[in-house]
Amino acid sequence: MIQVENVSKSFRVAKRNAGLKEAVKSLWYRKYEVVQALDRISFLIPEGEMVGYIGPNGAGKSSTIKILSGILTPEEGLVSINGRIPWKQRKEHVREIGVVFGQRTQLWWDVPVIDSFCLLKDIYAVPNIEFNNNLEELTALLHLEEILRTPARQLSLGQRMRCEIAASLLHSPKILFLDEPTIGLDAVSKLAVRDFILKLNEAKKTTVLLTTHDMQDIEALAKRIILIGKGRILLDGSLSELKEQFPNRESLDEMIASLYRRYQI
Amino acid sequence: MKLYLKYLKIHVQSMMEHKASFFLTMAAQVMTTITAFLGISCLFLRFHSVQGFSYQEVLLGYSVILFSFSLAEMFARGFDAFGSILSNGQFDRILLRPRNDIFQVLATKVEFTRIGKLLQAFVMMLYVIFTSDISWTPCKAAIVVLMIFGGAALFSGLFLVYAALCFFTTQGLEFLNIFTDGGRELGKYPMGIYGKAVLRFFTFLVPLAMIQYYPLLYLTGRDSRTILGLCPLTGFVFLIPCHALWKFGVRHFVSTGS
């Protein structure tokens, strides 16, 4: 269970005008602007639920994921994940979560994927039997047989993403955070990834929090969506309820776009 | 430790993927240090001692420093290259793993190309051991080993400071190389020859002289106090403030995320 209560976080961002003169000036005197990345956000995700976390770029999605996974400490507020505070009990906490950053890799670049997997097994101290079962299952579901022996740098984006997802599930986490898992993937890979996440959630009751800009991801995976904009939670409810609010809109994309406009984010 | 060996295995495997690059870098490494060695040798063709230190004695000091520095560069490379680990998000990933952060940074990079330098330091040391006038005892041999590892700890500590500062500047601070590369350069000669001010600096602030100069005085019989042989332990003590700075840096990173 993920419990988030009144979490706030702000960043200082250095600002300056364009030009060399301004750049030199900023060496001595720098203007900072405080950006409120998260402004008292609260939500509750029960075990086994799959939630789509959406919002425009810079809304605070990645900051939330970072806080939930213990990389970032909020200024205020409470977070409790399976009874633990992520940034206080980091090691115990990260054992139970899996995180996929769509834009970053966690595989060792120059060695075959299977070697990365074996190292992860040792890092998480996964027992042999559990590891072999997980590996077998993930290989079958994500169609990894042919690519396990290829170095990560020679994989296509779609192949790599499937491996990334497998890599974050080898230690059987109860909670999975997916930060834009389908970014840049072709249709076939997207479908494979979606299909897999659905099956995983069904079979293992893994809690999934998914950020994405692809509304088809949301449609296929999440029954519940949380909309965040300018650091605030603007909407938290089921996808079907939302659809009823917009009876004459055809696509989900249009619906979301009009939501963004309604909240001026 | 077992896990570290697993990481090493991955590094060896990665290295095998780029054989040519590995050998070329290693060759280049050896070339640069050989020139340094030749520099010292040429000097001694003209002069027979540097402030009373003979050729062998100077070489002993240099080989110890080269040995320590190469060890630190090889195994603590993750801290030396921490700027890039931080900026490409690898450190976020490190925080996502249920292991100690320092251990993981150490395991992120292992620079095997430094084997060339290590080998050279080793050969130099063997040469000194067999040709110098020092009468070797087990105790003196132990002091040399202590010097090497104390020095490796000291240089690793400097890299750790460098890494900790990356949390605040996001990019590395080149000026810190004065202490690492600079220390290695000065370490070519016994540190006492540079004058009082330099010696004091490298005794109390960055205790490089504790690793090289003071034990060297004992080994060469210039000073009979055995306690000087224990000076290299300062290298390990030096790690304590470095570690504190690192912890402070991590806390800053976790609260700002940049």
XYZ file of C-alpha atoms in Angstrom:
523
model
C 0.000 0.000 0.000
C 1.236 3.468 -0.921
C 0.198 6.316 1.331
C 1.074 9.887 0.407
C -0.073 12.786 2.573
C 0.503 16.481 1.974
C 3.864 16.013 0.323
C 5.605 19.196 -0.820
C 8.884 19.727 -2.593
C 10.447 22.776 -4.162
C 13.583 23.327 -6.191
C 15.778 26.322 -6.754
C 16.379 26.930 -10.410
C 19.070 29.324 -11.601
C 17.788 31.857 -14.087
C 19.598 34.222 -16.406
C 19.021 35.976 -19.681
C 20.658 34.872 -22.912
C 24.073 36.047 -23.995
C 27.690 35.867 -22.995
C 27.523 39.011 -20.891
C 24.744 37.574 -18.791
C 26.643 34.316 -18.458
C 29.672 36.111 -17.073
C 27.484 38.146 -14.760
C 25.868 34.996 -13.412
C 29.265 33.809 -12.224
C 29.064 36.283 -9.360
C 25.454 37.049 -9.020
C 22.892 34.428 -9.705
C 19.160 34.766 -9.548
C 17.265 31.805 -8.273
C 13.655 31.093 -8.754
C 11.884 28.715 -6.429
C 9.804 26.231 -8.336
C 7.167 24.413 -6.379
C 7.523 20.934 -7.879
C 4.993 19.336 -5.555
C 2.407 21.221 -3.579
C 0.725 19.230 -0.807
C -0.127 16.181 -2.836
C -1.980 13.271 -1.271
C -3.184 9.950 -2.587
C -3.608 6.387 -1.543
C -2.930 3.344 -3.686
C -4.061 0.003 -2.256
C -2.137 -3.166 -2.941
C -2.589 -4.641 -6.400
C -3.945 -1.511 -8.013
C -2.694 -0.147 -11.300
C -2.672 3.629 -11.501
C -1.866 5.942 -14.377
C -0.084 9.083 -13.238
C -0.456 11.728 -15.891
C 0.254 15.379 -16.397
C 2.118 17.689 -18.775
C 5.905 17.890 -18.858
C 7.339 19.378 -15.688
C 4.185 18.759 -13.674
C 5.992 16.851 -10.942
C 5.568 13.266 -12.058
C 9.234 12.309 -11.924
C 9.711 14.098 -8.594
C 6.879 12.032 -7.158
C 8.405 8.808 -8.430
C 11.778 9.836 -7.006
C 10.252 10.545 -3.606
C 8.321 7.290 -3.609
C 11.446 5.353 -4.462
C 13.542 7.052 -1.786
C 15.935 9.018 -4.010
C 14.492 12.357 -2.959
C 13.390 13.682 0.433
C 10.305 15.898 0.490
C 10.247 19.097 2.531
C 6.957 18.308 4.166
C 4.473 15.518 4.289
C 4.235 11.850 4.992
C 4.960 8.920 2.757
C 4.480 5.373 3.876
C 4.978 2.439 1.553
C 4.177 -0.929 3.039
C 4.729 0.719 6.412
C 8.136 2.164 5.576
C 9.339 5.686 4.988
C 11.286 5.430 1.717
C 14.069 7.926 2.415
C 14.580 6.774 5.998
C 14.668 3.034 5.464
C 16.210 3.125 2.018
C 17.773 -0.329 1.831
C 14.763 -2.215 3.181
C 12.433 -0.160 1.020
C 14.197 -0.553 -2.313
C 14.262 -4.317 -1.890
C 10.524 -4.326 -2.366
C 10.193 -1.993 -5.291
C 11.162 -2.122 -8.930
C 11.762 1.058 -10.897
C 12.025 1.520 -14.641
C 13.118 4.870 -16.028
C 12.221 4.836 -19.706
C 14.956 7.285 -20.565
C 17.769 5.626 -18.652
C 19.281 2.215 -18.641
C 20.209 0.023 -15.733
C 21.882 -2.666 -17.828
C 25.648 -2.906 -18.100
C 26.334 -1.603 -21.539
C 29.055 -3.905 -22.822
C 28.066 -7.292 -21.505
C 25.286 -9.680 -22.530
C 21.996 -8.944 -20.799
C 22.088 -12.220 -18.919
C 25.307 -11.123 -17.168
C 23.580 -7.960 -15.967
C 20.728 -10.099 -14.674
C 23.107 -12.373 -12.788
C 24.798 -9.387 -11.148
C 21.394 -8.022 -10.118
C 20.646 -11.391 -8.589
C 23.695 -10.970 -6.365
C 23.009 -7.314 -5.586
C 19.522 -8.153 -4.345
C 20.659 -11.512 -2.926
C 17.833 -13.333 -4.701
C 17.812 -17.065 -3.849
C 18.688 -19.359 -6.766
C 15.293 -20.999 -7.100
C 13.413 -17.721 -7.027
C 15.800 -16.178 -9.543
C 15.560 -19.082 -11.951
C 11.770 -19.112 -11.751
C 11.537 -15.378 -12.297
C 14.023 -15.453 -15.144
C 12.220 -18.297 -16.867
C 8.874 -16.588 -16.532
C 10.096 -13.172 -17.627
C 11.954 -14.670 -20.572
C 8.811 -16.377 -21.758
C 6.457 -13.447 -21.221
C 8.721 -10.757 -22.612
C 10.184 -12.935 -25.396
C 13.778 -12.549 -24.324
C 15.213 -15.915 -25.449
C 17.117 -14.530 -28.420
C 18.345 -11.321 -26.872
C 19.609 -12.514 -23.490
C 23.023 -13.261 -24.934
C 23.411 -9.948 -26.766
C 25.330 -7.035 -25.219
C 22.932 -4.276 -24.150
C 24.521 -1.703 -26.451
C 23.535 -3.738 -29.511
C 19.853 -4.031 -28.611
C 17.118 -1.991 -30.251
C 15.154 0.349 -28.029
C 12.190 -2.021 -27.852
C 14.364 -5.002 -27.013
C 16.207 -2.985 -24.409
C 13.028 -1.786 -22.750
C 11.795 -5.357 -22.401
C 15.089 -6.224 -20.745
C 14.867 -3.168 -18.476
C 11.458 -4.258 -17.279
C 12.676 -7.792 -16.682
C 15.718 -6.422 -14.814
C 13.547 -4.486 -12.395
C 11.391 -7.528 -11.622
C 14.056 -10.152 -10.949
C 13.820 -9.662 -7.192
C 9.994 -10.057 -7.241
C 9.120 -6.546 -6.030
C 5.625 -5.928 -4.700
C 5.499 -2.465 -6.197
C 6.565 -1.363 -9.641
C 7.160 2.234 -10.711
C 7.247 2.757 -14.436
C 8.409 6.161 -15.641
C 7.464 6.404 -19.319
C 8.055 2.753 -20.136
C 6.772 2.973 -23.707
C 8.616 6.104 -24.788
C 9.995 5.759 -28.280
C 8.818 2.193 -28.790
C 7.297 0.856 -31.997
C 3.753 -0.517 -32.054
C 4.729 -4.139 -31.581
C 6.989 -3.438 -28.613
C 4.406 -1.162 -27.019
C 1.784 -3.862 -27.216
C 4.187 -6.440 -25.807
C 5.069 -4.195 -22.865
C 1.426 -3.357 -22.116
C 0.373 -6.942 -22.381
C 3.090 -7.962 -19.990
C 2.246 -5.335 -17.371
C -1.397 -6.425 -17.432
C -0.473 -10.065 -16.940
C 1.955 -9.216 -14.166
C -0.652 -7.226 -12.282
C -3.221 -9.970 -12.714
C -1.018 -12.889 -11.747
C 1.085 -11.393 -8.953
C -1.088 -8.549 -7.726
C 1.862 -6.227 -8.196
C 0.994 -2.613 -7.497
C 1.879 -0.506 -10.523
C 2.289 3.252 -10.747
C 2.813 4.310 -14.328
C 3.651 7.705 -15.766
C 3.212 8.203 -19.473
C 2.225 10.658 -22.166
C 0.736 7.878 -24.249
C -2.989 7.814 -23.540
C -3.312 4.414 -25.102
C -1.084 3.105 -22.324
C -3.533 4.528 -19.829
C -6.521 3.149 -21.665
C -5.004 -0.317 -21.833
C -3.614 -0.487 -18.322
C -5.076 1.834 -15.746
C -8.539 1.842 -14.353
C -7.670 4.770 -12.158
C -5.860 7.930 -13.145
C -4.264 10.675 -11.105
C -3.795 13.963 -12.910
C -1.073 16.279 -11.676
C -0.335 19.796 -12.894
C 1.928 22.514 -11.509
C 2.649 20.310 -8.538
C -0.955 19.777 -7.516
C -3.245 16.840 -7.827
C -6.126 18.014 -9.933
C -8.047 14.864 -10.453
C -8.084 11.406 -8.949
C -10.649 8.965 -10.147
C -11.574 6.140 -12.424
C -11.060 6.385 -16.131
C -14.685 5.492 -16.894
C -15.985 8.311 -14.723
C -13.759 10.694 -16.552
C -15.011 9.474 -19.879
C -18.592 10.146 -18.832
C -17.698 13.758 -18.252
C -16.768 14.101 -21.893
C -19.507 12.308 -23.797
C -18.818 13.978 -27.137
C -15.019 13.720 -27.206
C -13.761 10.963 -29.410
C -10.208 10.220 -28.332
C -8.635 10.080 -24.927
C -5.907 12.437 -26.129
C -8.450 15.155 -26.868
C -10.056 14.578 -23.531
C -6.784 14.984 -21.675
C -5.900 18.044 -23.714
C -9.175 19.704 -22.759
C -8.543 18.736 -19.148
C -5.136 20.458 -19.311
C -6.870 23.509 -20.729
C -9.574 23.432 -18.098
C -6.998 23.466 -15.312
C -4.742 25.813 -17.246
C -1.671 23.667 -16.894
C 33.459 -8.873 -0.924
C 31.981 -11.712 -2.922
C 29.691 -9.241 -4.589
C 32.674 -7.021 -5.414
C 34.281 -9.953 -7.224
C 31.088 -10.365 -9.254
C 31.299 -6.700 -10.235
C 34.961 -7.227 -11.163
C 33.914 -10.074 -13.406
C 31.529 -7.776 -15.281
C 34.274 -5.199 -15.664
C 36.682 -7.780 -17.047
C 34.010 -8.928 -19.468
C 33.298 -5.352 -20.571
C 36.984 -4.767 -21.049
C 37.298 -7.825 -23.276
C 34.794 -6.194 -25.600
C 37.248 -3.409 -26.283
C 40.639 -5.100 -26.402
C 42.487 -2.616 -28.613
C 41.431 0.322 -26.483
C 42.542 -1.504 -23.360
C 46.049 -2.247 -24.572
C 46.574 1.172 -26.105
C 45.524 2.968 -22.923
C 47.719 0.713 -20.869
C 50.693 1.343 -23.162
C 50.119 5.095 -22.946
C 49.990 4.882 -19.162
C 53.314 3.078 -19.047
C 54.895 5.547 -21.454
C 54.034 8.579 -19.328
C 55.391 7.082 -16.143
C 58.500 5.758 -17.873
C 59.317 9.298 -18.954
C 59.063 10.375 -15.329
C 61.410 7.561 -14.388
C 63.849 8.570 -17.140
C 63.699 12.129 -15.871
C 64.875 11.056 -12.466
C 67.531 8.791 -13.938
C 68.947 11.549 -16.186
C 69.125 13.886 -13.258
C 71.170 11.356 -11.343
C 73.586 10.969 -14.265
C 74.683 14.535 -13.494
C 74.209 14.693 -9.752
C 74.745 11.877 -7.323
C 72.276 12.819 -4.697
C 69.298 15.084 -4.065
C 69.712 16.701 -0.669
C 71.581 13.664 0.513
C 69.136 11.101 -0.873
C 70.737 8.596 -3.193
C 69.263 7.427 -6.505
C 67.856 4.271 -4.938
C 66.366 6.125 -2.020
C 64.591 8.588 -4.280
C 63.315 5.725 -6.417
C 61.982 3.955 -3.341
C 59.917 7.018 -2.451
C 58.677 7.404 -5.996
C 57.756 3.761 -6.459
C 55.723 3.815 -3.240
C 53.769 6.880 -4.373
C 53.278 5.494 -7.875
C 52.127 2.194 -6.404
C 49.596 3.836 -4.065
C 48.347 6.255 -6.670
C 47.814 3.531 -9.258
C 46.016 1.339 -6.743
C 43.713 4.216 -5.828
C 43.154 5.097 -9.476
C 42.366 1.512 -10.317
C 39.933 0.770 -7.510
C 38.598 4.171 -6.493
C 38.102 5.317 -10.068
C 34.356 5.583 -9.432
C 34.992 8.580 -7.217
C 37.530 10.059 -9.574
C 34.916 9.954 -12.344
C 32.003 10.766 -10.073
C 30.937 13.866 -11.978
C 29.758 11.749 -14.877
C 28.147 9.137 -12.623
C 26.142 11.932 -11.068
C 25.158 13.736 -14.241
C 24.036 10.673 -16.184
C 21.717 9.532 -13.419
C 23.722 6.477 -12.430
C 23.754 7.675 -8.852
C 19.943 7.632 -8.739
C 20.184 4.004 -9.748
C 22.721 3.370 -7.004
C 20.290 4.729 -4.431
C 17.684 2.316 -5.780
C 19.747 -0.724 -4.867
C 19.734 -2.265 -1.422
C 23.476 -1.862 -0.939
C 25.874 0.635 0.566
C 26.366 3.691 -1.654
C 30.151 3.935 -1.288
C 30.524 0.272 -2.120
C 28.443 0.696 -5.244
C 30.344 3.734 -6.466
C 33.595 1.828 -5.957
C 32.177 -1.069 -7.917
C 30.895 1.129 -10.749
C 34.308 1.609 -12.281
C 37.475 -0.402 -12.109
C 40.301 0.871 -14.264
C 42.311 -2.178 -15.256
C 44.512 -0.122 -17.558
C 46.401 0.990 -14.440
C 47.888 -2.500 -14.248
C 50.683 -1.178 -16.464
C 51.597 1.510 -13.946
C 51.341 -0.936 -11.069
C 53.692 -3.312 -12.777
C 56.165 -0.542 -13.381
C 56.033 0.593 -9.766
C 56.594 -2.999 -8.751
C 59.653 -3.413 -10.992
C 61.103 -0.151 -9.741
C 60.572 -1.305 -6.199
C 62.241 -4.663 -6.812
C 65.214 -2.858 -8.321
C 65.509 -0.640 -5.253
C 65.155 -3.539 -2.856
C 68.004 -5.434 -4.468
C 70.408 -2.573 -5.170
C 69.993 -0.168 -2.264
C 72.161 -0.056 0.853
C 69.159 -0.519 3.124
C 69.505 -3.650 5.217
C 66.054 -5.167 4.900
C 64.297 -6.695 7.858
C 60.750 -8.092 8.035
C 59.814 -4.959 9.964
C 61.103 -2.662 7.207
C 59.373 -4.683 4.533
C 56.136 -4.370 6.492
C 56.618 -0.610 6.614
C 56.909 -0.444 2.833
C 53.654 -2.413 2.503
C 52.035 -0.078 5.023
C 53.274 2.915 3.035
C 51.694 1.558 -0.138
C 48.315 0.851 1.393
C 48.298 3.984 3.552
C 49.033 5.949 0.405
C 46.295 4.176 -1.536
C 43.883 5.050 1.286
C 45.020 8.672 1.216
C 44.576 9.062 -2.528
C 41.209 7.273 -2.334
C 40.228 9.748 0.374
C 41.151 12.620 -1.927
C 39.034 11.114 -4.681
C 36.206 10.755 -2.176
C 36.453 14.461 -1.310
C 36.415 15.243 -5.008
C 33.276 13.135 -5.446
C 31.560 14.668 -2.419
C 32.140 18.149 -3.830
C 30.495 17.049 -7.086
C 27.203 16.984 -5.174
C 27.478 20.755 -4.820
C 29.011 21.700 -8.136
C 27.664 18.815 -10.281
C 30.899 18.934 -12.213
C 34.290 17.988 -10.915
C 36.575 20.635 -9.571
C 39.834 20.506 -11.480
C 41.703 22.379 -8.767
C 41.539 19.305 -6.549
C 43.894 17.594 -8.979
C 46.593 19.719 -7.358
C 46.424 17.304 -4.464
C 46.050 14.059 -6.394
C 48.108 14.462 -9.557
C 50.159 17.172 -7.892
C 50.823 14.930 -4.917
C 51.955 12.175 -7.213
C 54.285 14.535 -9.080
C 55.832 15.891 -5.881
C 56.059 12.325 -4.632
C 58.747 11.623 -7.237
C 61.235 12.983 -4.721
C 61.308 12.698 -0.934
C 58.912 15.401 0.190
C 61.393 17.038 2.528
C 63.397 18.564 -0.336
C 60.731 21.114 -1.256
C 61.190 23.192 1.870
C 59.421 23.616 5.169
C 56.161 25.149 3.968
C 55.436 22.391 1.459
C 56.421 19.739 3.964
C 54.102 21.206 6.602
C 51.234 21.361 4.159
C 51.716 17.732 3.218
C 52.076 16.709 6.848
C 49.092 18.358 8.455
C 46.561 19.055 5.713
C 47.020 16.352 3.106
C 49.263 13.910 4.958
C 51.189 12.731 1.923
C 54.541 13.212 3.653
C 53.331 10.870 6.381
C 53.044 8.192 3.718
C 56.323 8.800 1.968
C 58.803 11.158 3.619
C 58.792 10.250 7.322
C 58.840 6.466 6.912
C 61.532 6.952 4.276
C 63.669 8.733 6.866
C 63.421 5.671 9.050
C 63.967 3.153 6.259
C 67.105 4.919 5.072
C 68.470 5.184 8.581
C 68.336 8.986 8.764
C 66.123 8.781 11.813
C 66.093 5.825 14.149
C 62.649 6.257 15.703
C 60.571 3.230 14.722
C 57.417 5.237 15.329
C 58.039 6.960 11.978
C 57.298 3.637 10.353
C 53.735 3.895 11.635
C 53.134 7.299 10.078
C 51.419 5.842 6.977
C 48.489 4.895 9.224
C 47.468 8.554 8.899
C 46.326 7.644 5.401
C 43.542 5.567 6.929
C 42.699 8.214 9.525
C 42.411 10.698 6.668
C 39.491 8.670 5.342
C 37.346 9.598 8.362
C 36.820 13.293 7.537
C 36.540 12.397 3.838
C 33.768 9.952 4.631
C 31.973 12.552 6.748
C 32.091 15.014 3.855
C 30.721 12.348 1.530
C 27.797 11.622 3.873
C 27.084 15.326 4.026
C 27.112 15.471 0.222
C 24.714 12.537 -0.102
C 22.321 14.203 2.327
C 22.446 17.377 0.271
C 21.808 15.407 -2.919
C 18.830 13.557 -1.490
C 17.263 16.808 -0.378
C 17.834 18.751 -3.588
C 17.883 16.086 -6.244
C 20.471 17.908 -8.273
